[in-house]
PDB file of C-alpha atoms in Angstrom:
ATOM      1  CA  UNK A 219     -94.502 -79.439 137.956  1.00 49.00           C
ATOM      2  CA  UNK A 220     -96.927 -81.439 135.775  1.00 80.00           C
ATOM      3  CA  UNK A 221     -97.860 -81.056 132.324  1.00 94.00           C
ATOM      4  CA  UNK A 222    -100.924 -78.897 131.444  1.00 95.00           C
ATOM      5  CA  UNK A 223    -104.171 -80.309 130.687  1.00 97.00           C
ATOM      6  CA  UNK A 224    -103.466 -78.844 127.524  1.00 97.00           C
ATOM      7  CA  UNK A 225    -100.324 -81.517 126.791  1.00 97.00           C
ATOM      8  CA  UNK A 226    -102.084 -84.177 128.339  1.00 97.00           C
ATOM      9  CA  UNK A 227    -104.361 -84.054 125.777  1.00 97.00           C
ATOM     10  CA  UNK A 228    -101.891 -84.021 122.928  1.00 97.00           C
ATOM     11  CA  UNK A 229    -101.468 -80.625 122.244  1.00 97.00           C
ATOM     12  CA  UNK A 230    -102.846 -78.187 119.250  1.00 97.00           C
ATOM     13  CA  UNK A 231    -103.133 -81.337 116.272  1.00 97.00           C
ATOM     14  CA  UNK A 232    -105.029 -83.507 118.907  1.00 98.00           C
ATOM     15  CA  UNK A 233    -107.149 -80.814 120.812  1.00 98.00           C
ATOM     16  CA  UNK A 234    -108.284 -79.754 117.106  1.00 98.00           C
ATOM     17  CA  UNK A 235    -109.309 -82.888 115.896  1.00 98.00           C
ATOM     18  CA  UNK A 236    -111.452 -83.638 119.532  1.00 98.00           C
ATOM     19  CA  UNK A 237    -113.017 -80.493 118.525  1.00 98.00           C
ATOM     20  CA  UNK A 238    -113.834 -81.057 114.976  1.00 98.00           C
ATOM     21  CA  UNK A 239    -115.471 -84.264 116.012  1.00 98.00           C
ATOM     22  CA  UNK A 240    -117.521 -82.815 118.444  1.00 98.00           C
ATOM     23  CA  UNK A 241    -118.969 -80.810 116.055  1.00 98.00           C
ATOM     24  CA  UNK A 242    -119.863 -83.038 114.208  1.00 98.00           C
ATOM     25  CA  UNK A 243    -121.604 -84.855 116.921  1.00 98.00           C
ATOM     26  CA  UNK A 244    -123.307 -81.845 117.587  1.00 97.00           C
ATOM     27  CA  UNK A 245    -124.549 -81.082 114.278  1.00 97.00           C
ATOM     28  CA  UNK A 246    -125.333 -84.445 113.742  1.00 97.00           C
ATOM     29  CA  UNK A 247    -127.347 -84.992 117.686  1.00 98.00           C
ATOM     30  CA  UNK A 248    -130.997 -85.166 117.074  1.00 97.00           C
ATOM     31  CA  UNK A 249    -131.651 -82.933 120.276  1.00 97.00           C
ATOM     32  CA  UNK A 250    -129.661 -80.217 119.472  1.00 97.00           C
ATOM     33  CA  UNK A 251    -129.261 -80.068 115.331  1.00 97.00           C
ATOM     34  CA  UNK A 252    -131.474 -77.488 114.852  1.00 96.00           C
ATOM     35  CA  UNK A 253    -128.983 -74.860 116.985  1.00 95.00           C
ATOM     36  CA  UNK A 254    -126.709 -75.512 113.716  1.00 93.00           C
ATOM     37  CA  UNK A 255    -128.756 -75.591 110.909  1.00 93.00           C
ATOM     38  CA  UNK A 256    -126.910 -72.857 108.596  1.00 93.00           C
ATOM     39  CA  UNK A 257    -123.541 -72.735 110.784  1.00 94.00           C
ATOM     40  CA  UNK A 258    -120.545 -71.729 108.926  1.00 97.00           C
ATOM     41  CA  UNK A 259    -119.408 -75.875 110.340  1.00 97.00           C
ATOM     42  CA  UNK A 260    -116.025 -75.143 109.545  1.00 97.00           C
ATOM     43  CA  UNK A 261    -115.616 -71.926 111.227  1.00 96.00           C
ATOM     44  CA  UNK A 262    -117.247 -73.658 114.259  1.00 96.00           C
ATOM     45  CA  UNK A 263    -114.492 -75.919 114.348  1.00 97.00           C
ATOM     46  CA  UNK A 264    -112.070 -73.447 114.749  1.00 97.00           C
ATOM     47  CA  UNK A 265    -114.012 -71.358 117.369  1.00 96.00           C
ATOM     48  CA  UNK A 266    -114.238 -74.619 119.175  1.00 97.00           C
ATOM     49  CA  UNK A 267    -110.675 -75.360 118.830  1.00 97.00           C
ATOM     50  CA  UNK A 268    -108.955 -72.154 119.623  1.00 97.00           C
ATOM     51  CA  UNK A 269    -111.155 -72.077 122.937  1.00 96.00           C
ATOM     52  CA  UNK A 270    -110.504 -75.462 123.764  1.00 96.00           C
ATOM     53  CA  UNK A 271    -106.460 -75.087 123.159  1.00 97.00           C
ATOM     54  CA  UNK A 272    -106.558 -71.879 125.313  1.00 96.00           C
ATOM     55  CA  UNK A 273    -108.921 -73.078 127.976  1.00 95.00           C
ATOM     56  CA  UNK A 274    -106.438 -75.979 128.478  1.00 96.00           C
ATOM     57  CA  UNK A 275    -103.754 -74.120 129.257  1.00 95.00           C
ATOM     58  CA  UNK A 276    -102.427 -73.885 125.730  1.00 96.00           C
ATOM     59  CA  UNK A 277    -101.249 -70.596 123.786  1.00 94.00           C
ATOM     60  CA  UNK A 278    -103.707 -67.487 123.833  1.00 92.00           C
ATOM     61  CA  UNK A 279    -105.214 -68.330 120.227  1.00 93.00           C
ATOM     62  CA  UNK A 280    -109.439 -67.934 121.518  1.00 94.00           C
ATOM     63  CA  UNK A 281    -109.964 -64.181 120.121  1.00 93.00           C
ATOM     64  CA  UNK A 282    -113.836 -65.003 120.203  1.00 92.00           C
ATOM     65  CA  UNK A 283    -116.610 -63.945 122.259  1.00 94.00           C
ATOM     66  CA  UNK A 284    -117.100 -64.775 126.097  1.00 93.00           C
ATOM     67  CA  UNK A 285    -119.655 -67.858 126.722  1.00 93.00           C
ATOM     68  CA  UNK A 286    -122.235 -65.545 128.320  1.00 95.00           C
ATOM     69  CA  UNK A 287    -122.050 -63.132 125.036  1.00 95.00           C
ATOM     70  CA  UNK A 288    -121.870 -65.749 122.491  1.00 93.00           C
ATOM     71  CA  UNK A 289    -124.972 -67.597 123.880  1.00 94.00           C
ATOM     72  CA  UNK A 290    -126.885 -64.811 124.675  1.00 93.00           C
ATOM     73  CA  UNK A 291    -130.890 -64.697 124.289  1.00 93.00           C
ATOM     74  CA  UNK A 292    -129.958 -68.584 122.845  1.00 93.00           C
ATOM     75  CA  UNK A 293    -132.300 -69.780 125.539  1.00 94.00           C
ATOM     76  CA  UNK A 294    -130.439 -73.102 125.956  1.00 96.00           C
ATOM     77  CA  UNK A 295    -131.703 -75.233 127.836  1.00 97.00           C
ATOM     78  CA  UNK A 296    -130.009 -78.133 130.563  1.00 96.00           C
ATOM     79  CA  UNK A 297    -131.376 -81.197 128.378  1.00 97.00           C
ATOM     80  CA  UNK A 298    -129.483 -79.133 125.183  1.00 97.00           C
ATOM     81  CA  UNK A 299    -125.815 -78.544 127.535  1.00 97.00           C
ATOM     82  CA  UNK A 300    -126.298 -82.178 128.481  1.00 97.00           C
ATOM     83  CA  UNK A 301    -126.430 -83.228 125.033  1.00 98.00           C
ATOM     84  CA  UNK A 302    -123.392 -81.172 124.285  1.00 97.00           C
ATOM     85  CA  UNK A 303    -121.325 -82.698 127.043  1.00 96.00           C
ATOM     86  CA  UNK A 304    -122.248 -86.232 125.908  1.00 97.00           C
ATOM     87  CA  UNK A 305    -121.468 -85.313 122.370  1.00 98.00           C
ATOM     88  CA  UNK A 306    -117.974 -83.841 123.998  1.00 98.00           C
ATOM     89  CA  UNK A 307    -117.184 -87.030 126.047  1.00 98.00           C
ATOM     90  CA  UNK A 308    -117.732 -89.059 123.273  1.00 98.00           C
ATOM     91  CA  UNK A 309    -115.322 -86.958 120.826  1.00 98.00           C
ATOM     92  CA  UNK A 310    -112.534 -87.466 124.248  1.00 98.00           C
ATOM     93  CA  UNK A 311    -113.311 -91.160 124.291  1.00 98.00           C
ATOM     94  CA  UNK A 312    -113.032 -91.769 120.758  1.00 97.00           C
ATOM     95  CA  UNK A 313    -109.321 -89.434 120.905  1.00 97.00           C
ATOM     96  CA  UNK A 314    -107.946 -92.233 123.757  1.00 97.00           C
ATOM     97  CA  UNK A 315    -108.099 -89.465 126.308  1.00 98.00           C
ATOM     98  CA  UNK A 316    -107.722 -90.941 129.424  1.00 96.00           C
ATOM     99  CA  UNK A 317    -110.293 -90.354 132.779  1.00 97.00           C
ATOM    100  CA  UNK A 318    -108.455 -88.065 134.411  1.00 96.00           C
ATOM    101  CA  UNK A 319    -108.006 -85.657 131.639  1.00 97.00           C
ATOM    102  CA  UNK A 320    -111.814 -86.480 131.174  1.00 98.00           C
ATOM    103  CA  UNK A 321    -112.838 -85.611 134.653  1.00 97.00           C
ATOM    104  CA  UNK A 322    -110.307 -82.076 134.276  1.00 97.00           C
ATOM    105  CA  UNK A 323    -112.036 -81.218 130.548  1.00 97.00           C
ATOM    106  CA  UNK A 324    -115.526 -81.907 132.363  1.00 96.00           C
ATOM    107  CA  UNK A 325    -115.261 -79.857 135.639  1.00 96.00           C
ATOM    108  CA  UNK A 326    -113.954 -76.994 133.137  1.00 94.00           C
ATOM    109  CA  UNK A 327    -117.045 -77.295 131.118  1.00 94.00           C
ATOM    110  CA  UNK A 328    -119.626 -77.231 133.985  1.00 94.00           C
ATOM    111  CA  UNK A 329    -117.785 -74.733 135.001  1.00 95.00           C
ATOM    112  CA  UNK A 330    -119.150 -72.662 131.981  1.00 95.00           C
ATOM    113  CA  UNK A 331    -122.716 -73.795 132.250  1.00 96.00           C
ATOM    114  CA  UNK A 332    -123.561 -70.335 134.063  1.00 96.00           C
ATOM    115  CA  UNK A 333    -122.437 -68.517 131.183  1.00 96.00           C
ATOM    116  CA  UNK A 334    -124.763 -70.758 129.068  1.00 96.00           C
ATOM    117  CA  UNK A 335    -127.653 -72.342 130.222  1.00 97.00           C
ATOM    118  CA  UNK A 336    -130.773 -69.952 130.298  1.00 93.00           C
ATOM    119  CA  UNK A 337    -128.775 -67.073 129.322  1.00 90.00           C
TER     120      UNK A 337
END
């Protein structure tokens, strides 16, 4: 059996570190800024985190909202979930993740893009 996406990645220390950095990407990305403009950053983080460590096949730590609900009546738009994904490659990149592991964490977020685009 092979290792989870979750291990691949490095575990809790690494996933939460991807996830603080994209964050900050996010906060910091011209096109979508404004979405965070009085966000509680550091709670974001861990929002972030705990979803990516459980969508990953780590332990059942996510205790937040489902995408549709937490986006809902957000109105985002494709050219805002674009930006997001670049901002999340970039944070992988920048961690040493390799393609593979890339090409898993992408399919799982376009997967989501239902639940948050338009919604």
């Amino acid at each position: 059996m092979s290792d989870t996406l979750f291990t691949r990645l490095g575990g809790t220390e690494a996933i939460t570190r991807i996830a603080s950095e994209m964050v900050d990407y996010h906060v910091a990305n011209p096109l979508i800024a404004a979405r965070f403009a009085g966000s509680d950053v550091p709670a974001m983080k861990k929002i972030a985190a705990d979803f990516f460590v459980t969508g990953s096949g780590g332990p059942q730590v996510y205790a937040g909202k489902d995408m549709r609900s937490a986006h809902r009546h957000m109105n985002i738009s494709d050219m805002e979930f674009m930006a997001t994904v670049d901002d999340l490659m970039l944070a992988l990149s920048n961690s040493g993740v390799g393609d593979h592991e890339k090409a898993e964490v992408l399919y799982i977020f376009y997967s989501l893009r239902p639940e948050v685009v338009g919604v």
